[in-house]
Amino acid sequence: MEAITGYAAYALPIATALVGVWLVWTAVRYVRADKGTRVSMRQAVRVRWGWVRLARMAGLTVTDKTPSLLAQITAQKDSPPPSPRVLTPKIKVKPDQYGVTVQARTLPQVGLEEYQKSARFLSDAWRCTRVSVLPDGPGKVVIRGVRSDPLTTPTRHRPTGRPPADLTRWELGVDEYAAKVCVSLANVPGVTVAGVPGAGKTSGVNKFVCDFAPSPAVQIATVDGKVSRASEGDYADLVKRMFAFCGDDLDEANALFKRLVELRKRRSATIRDVLGVKNMWHVGPSPEWPLTVLIIDEAHTFFREYKGSDTTTKRLAALTAENARLVEDLVKKGRSVGILVILISQKTTGDAIPTFIRDVCPIGLSFAQKTVEAAVAALGEDIRNWPDASPVTLQDPAYVGVAVMAMQGRPGYTRIRTPYVSDADAARVAEETSHLTSDPDLCLNALLRSTSRTTTPLPSLTK
């Protein structure tokens, strides 16, 4: 007992010191946090303190009539049975710029469905714009409450200039609950991006280029139907990091498509001998065998169906028909050899992007659209069943930069706020990474030579 009493004399100072350290740390975090996070930190305190009462009012508790083990041990023979216990799920609360994330336990008769039914009550009590409830492993749920709407809060992305850790991961932005949205590029042959002018299509693709430019295992070519020269338009600041670029000239675009189809054929013929696999994604991109990305902006310019009997019109019609055939080859056969095609158009209807190309692309994004028909063309017929997520509802200026897409593993459609990348940042990244630009044909030639194989190089296409 004397030893215990001696230790007790130190317990209070130690506990006081620990509490003091915790208070100081919390105060430092609060001072260093931005304005939105400070509000969320205060919100998190209210959530913790009011949880027991709120859970009872929302029906998220359960009554346990079985006495606890301690009550059974201490109960007297003739004493009345102990009162039933009301069990409340335990929670952990984490604040951020937009709101709070609450990790909660489940109880018998209080599971995922019960939490989802109570979401609107939690939203009102926590003063949130919206609340979502998702499973978080066995016996756990995660409740996400956002106080401010991430979709109407413009965000800005400043590229780090460092190579991405995972070349299969494309970070698009944040969803309506401020959760990061990423898609996998592994085994993806094509991506379609649709939306009215000024909705944010090109800005979203610019972020893709800026994020992947620092990697020598990614090489990019661009065909832009909005301009005539590389010094014009949205990609002028990024052209230094592109191994090929052409504008709205159909002959130049056709030559580039042919060149990439020949690259596809050479890769298909040599991949097993050189890489030892039938699918490049089994080993991943490398500087010797880079992921080759073809961006086709204003894609309808190169696939348009010309109608007329004069010589010029017939030639253009034949050229655009061949363009469609060549791009179809890249989309349908380029996946396993590391070729990705990104097609951008205001509408991805069949007259803008042929359906035999569009319907093979597994990833489709749509920024604001004016008609339901355009939304269906971009996202599929099922978007009619999700009117709240339709890109037709994104025509307000506050939603510039917001896209809709179907996410694998999620029901319905997800709305995503894509960040803005300034022209200065884009130019900086392109300048700093221009030395990494390499022609994939030359990379393949060097790789074949290193394996004692011969190859006939293709003619170079200047920018």
Coordinates of N, CA and C in Angstrom, one line a residue, residues 230-324:
A230 N 1.2 25.3 -83.1 CA 1.5 24.9 -81.7 C 1.5 26.1 -80.7
S231 N 1.8 27.2 -81.3 CA 1.9 28.4 -80.4 C 0.6 29.0 -80.0
E232 N -0.5 28.4 -80.5 CA -1.8 28.9 -80.2 C -2.6 28.0 -79.3
G233 N -3.6 28.5 -78.7 CA -4.5 27.7 -77.9 C -4.1 27.2 -76.6
D234 N -4.8 26.3 -76.0 CA -4.7 25.9 -74.6 C -3.4 25.1 -74.3
Y235 N -2.8 24.5 -75.4 CA -1.7 23.6 -75.1 C -0.3 24.3 -75.5
A236 N -0.4 25.6 -75.8 CA 0.8 26.3 -76.2 C 1.9 26.2 -75.1
D237 N 1.5 26.3 -73.8 CA 2.4 26.2 -72.7 C 3.0 24.8 -72.5
L238 N 2.3 23.8 -73.0 CA 2.7 22.4 -72.7 C 3.4 21.7 -73.9
V239 N 3.5 22.4 -75.0 CA 3.9 21.7 -76.2 C 5.4 21.3 -76.1
K240 N 6.2 21.9 -75.3 CA 7.6 21.5 -75.1 C 7.7 20.1 -74.5
R241 N 6.6 19.6 -73.8 CA 6.7 18.3 -73.2 C 6.0 17.3 -74.1
M242 N 5.7 17.6 -75.4 CA 5.0 16.7 -76.3 C 5.9 16.3 -77.4
F243 N 6.0 15.0 -77.7 CA 6.9 14.6 -78.8 C 6.3 14.9 -80.2
A244 N 5.0 15.2 -80.2 CA 4.4 15.6 -81.5 C 3.1 16.4 -81.2
F245 N 2.9 17.4 -82.1 CA 1.7 18.2 -82.0 C 1.3 18.7 -83.4
C246 N 0.0 18.7 -83.6 CA -0.5 19.3 -84.8 C -1.9 19.9 -84.5
G247 N -2.3 20.9 -85.4 CA -3.5 21.6 -85.2 C -4.6 21.0 -86.0
D248 N -5.5 21.9 -86.6 CA -6.7 21.4 -87.3 C -6.5 20.9 -88.7
D249 N -5.2 20.8 -89.2 CA -4.9 20.4 -90.5 C -5.2 18.9 -90.6
L250 N -6.1 18.4 -91.4 CA -6.5 17.0 -91.5 C -5.4 16.2 -92.0
D251 N -4.6 16.7 -92.9 CA -3.5 15.9 -93.4 C -2.4 15.6 -92.4
E252 N -2.1 16.6 -91.6 CA -1.1 16.5 -90.5 C -1.6 15.5 -89.5
A253 N -2.9 15.7 -89.1 CA -3.5 14.7 -88.1 C -3.5 13.3 -88.6
N254 N -3.8 13.1 -89.9 CA -3.8 11.8 -90.5 C -2.4 11.2 -90.4
A255 N -1.4 12.0 -90.7 CA 0.0 11.5 -90.7 C 0.4 11.0 -89.3
L256 N 0.0 11.8 -88.3 CA 0.3 11.4 -86.9 C -0.5 10.2 -86.5
F257 N -1.7 10.1 -86.9 CA -2.5 8.8 -86.6 C -1.8 7.6 -87.2
K258 N -1.4 7.8 -88.4 CA -0.7 6.6 -89.1 C 0.6 6.3 -88.4
R259 N 1.3 7.3 -88.0 CA 2.5 7.0 -87.3 C 2.3 6.3 -86.0
L260 N 1.3 6.6 -85.2 CA 1.0 5.9 -84.0 C 0.5 4.5 -84.2
V261 N -0.3 4.3 -85.3 CA -0.7 3.0 -85.6 C 0.5 2.1 -86.0
E262 N 1.4 2.6 -86.7 CA 2.6 1.9 -87.0 C 3.4 1.5 -85.7
L263 N 3.4 2.5 -84.8 CA 4.1 2.2 -83.5 C 3.3 1.1 -82.8
R264 N 2.0 1.1 -82.8 CA 1.2 0.1 -82.2 C 1.5 -1.3 -82.8
K265 N 1.6 -1.3 -84.1 CA 1.9 -2.6 -84.8 C 3.3 -3.1 -84.4
R266 N 4.3 -2.2 -84.3 CA 5.6 -2.6 -84.0 C 5.7 -3.1 -82.5
R267 N 5.0 -2.4 -81.7 CA 5.0 -2.9 -80.3 C 4.3 -4.2 -80.1
S268 N 3.2 -4.4 -80.8 CA 2.4 -5.7 -80.8 C 3.3 -6.8 -81.2
A269 N 4.1 -6.5 -82.2 CA 5.0 -7.6 -82.8 C 6.2 -8.0 -81.9
T270 N 6.6 -7.0 -81.1 CA 7.8 -7.3 -80.3 C 7.6 -7.4 -78.8
I271 N 6.4 -7.1 -78.3 CA 6.2 -7.0 -76.9 C 6.6 -8.3 -76.1
R272 N 6.2 -9.4 -76.7 CA 6.5 -10.6 -75.9 C 8.0 -10.9 -75.9
D273 N 8.7 -10.7 -77.0 CA 10.1 -11.0 -77.0 C 10.9 -10.0 -76.1
V274 N 10.5 -8.7 -76.1 CA 11.2 -7.6 -75.5 C 10.9 -7.5 -74.0
L275 N 9.6 -7.5 -73.7 CA 9.2 -7.3 -72.3 C 8.9 -8.7 -71.6
G276 N 8.7 -9.7 -72.3 CA 8.5 -11.0 -71.7 C 7.0 -11.2 -71.3
V277 N 6.1 -10.3 -71.7 CA 4.7 -10.4 -71.3 C 3.9 -10.1 -72.6
K278 N 2.6 -10.4 -72.5 CA 1.7 -10.1 -73.6 C 1.0 -8.7 -73.4
N279 N 1.1 -8.3 -72.1 CA 0.4 -7.1 -71.7 C 1.4 -6.2 -71.0
M280 N 1.7 -5.0 -71.5 CA 2.6 -4.1 -70.9 C 2.3 -3.7 -69.5
W281 N 1.0 -3.7 -69.1 CA 0.6 -3.3 -67.8 C 1.0 -4.4 -66.7
H282 N 1.4 -5.5 -67.2 CA 1.9 -6.5 -66.2 C 3.2 -6.1 -65.6
V283 N 4.0 -5.3 -66.3 CA 5.3 -4.8 -65.8 C 5.3 -3.3 -65.6
G284 N 4.3 -2.6 -66.3 CA 4.2 -1.2 -66.1 C 5.1 -0.4 -67.1
P285 N 4.7 0.9 -67.3 CA 5.5 1.7 -68.2 C 6.9 1.9 -67.8
S286 N 7.8 2.2 -68.7 CA 9.2 2.5 -68.4 C 9.7 3.5 -69.4
P287 N 10.8 4.2 -69.1 CA 11.4 5.1 -70.1 C 11.7 4.4 -71.5
E288 N 12.0 3.2 -71.5 CA 12.3 2.4 -72.7 C 11.0 2.1 -73.4
W289 N 9.9 1.8 -72.7 CA 8.6 1.5 -73.2 C 7.6 2.4 -72.5
P290 N 7.5 3.7 -72.9 CA 6.6 4.6 -72.2 C 5.2 4.4 -72.5
L291 N 4.3 4.8 -71.5 CA 2.9 5.0 -71.8 C 2.8 6.1 -72.8
T292 N 2.2 5.8 -74.0 CA 2.0 6.8 -75.0 C 0.6 7.3 -75.0
V293 N 0.4 8.6 -74.8 CA -0.9 9.2 -74.6 C -1.1 10.1 -75.9
L294 N -2.2 9.9 -76.5 CA -2.7 10.7 -77.6 C -3.9 11.5 -77.2
I295 N -3.8 12.8 -77.2 CA -4.9 13.7 -76.8 C -5.5 14.3 -78.1
I296 N -6.7 14.1 -78.3 CA -7.4 14.6 -79.5 C -8.5 15.6 -79.0
D297 N -8.2 16.9 -79.1 CA -9.1 17.9 -78.6 C -9.9 18.4 -79.8
E298 N -11.2 18.7 -79.5 CA -12.2 19.0 -80.6 C -12.2 17.9 -81.6
A299 N -12.4 16.6 -81.1 CA -12.2 15.4 -81.9 C -13.2 15.4 -83.1
H300 N -14.3 16.1 -83.0 CA -15.2 16.1 -84.1 C -14.6 16.7 -85.4
T301 N -13.6 17.5 -85.2 CA -12.9 18.1 -86.3 C -12.3 17.1 -87.3
F302 N -11.9 16.0 -86.7 CA -11.1 15.0 -87.5 C -11.9 13.8 -87.9
F303 N -13.2 13.7 -87.4 CA -14.1 12.6 -87.8 C -15.3 13.1 -88.5
R304 N -15.4 14.3 -88.8 CA -16.6 14.9 -89.4 C -16.9 14.2 -90.8
E305 N -18.2 13.9 -91.0 CA -18.6 13.3 -92.3 C -18.9 14.4 -93.3
Y306 N -18.0 14.5 -94.3 CA -18.2 15.5 -95.3 C -19.2 14.9 -96.4
K307 N -20.1 15.7 -96.9 CA -21.0 15.3 -97.9 C -21.0 16.2 -99.1
G308 N -20.8 15.7 -100.2 CA -20.7 16.5 -101.4 C -20.0 15.7 -102.5
S309 N -20.2 16.1 -103.8 CA -19.7 15.3 -104.9 C -18.5 16.0 -105.6
D310 N -18.0 17.1 -105.1 CA -16.9 17.8 -105.7 C -15.6 17.1 -105.2
T311 N -14.5 17.3 -105.9 CA -13.3 16.6 -105.6 C -12.7 16.9 -104.2
T312 N -12.8 18.1 -103.8 CA -12.3 18.5 -102.5 C -13.0 17.9 -101.3
T313 N -14.4 17.9 -101.5 CA -15.2 17.3 -100.4 C -15.0 15.8 -100.3
K314 N -14.9 15.1 -101.5 CA -14.6 13.7 -101.5 C -13.3 13.4 -100.8
R315 N -12.3 14.2 -101.1 CA -11.0 13.9 -100.5 C -11.0 14.1 -99.0
L316 N -11.7 15.1 -98.5 CA -11.9 15.4 -97.0 C -12.7 14.2 -96.4
A317 N -13.7 13.8 -97.1 CA -14.5 12.7 -96.5 C -13.7 11.4 -96.4
A318 N -12.9 11.2 -97.4 CA -12.0 10.0 -97.3 C -11.0 10.1 -96.2
L319 N -10.5 11.3 -96.0 CA -9.5 11.6 -95.0 C -10.1 11.4 -93.6
T320 N -11.2 12.0 -93.3 CA -11.9 11.8 -92.0 C -12.3 10.4 -91.7
A321 N -12.7 9.7 -92.8 CA -13.1 8.3 -92.6 C -11.8 7.4 -92.3
E322 N -10.7 7.8 -92.9 CA -9.5 7.1 -92.5 C -9.0 7.4 -91.1
N323 N -9.2 8.7 -90.7 CA -8.9 9.1 -89.4 C -9.6 8.3 -88.3
A324 N -10.9 8.1 -88.6 CA -11.7 7.3 -87.7 C -11.2 5.8 -87.6

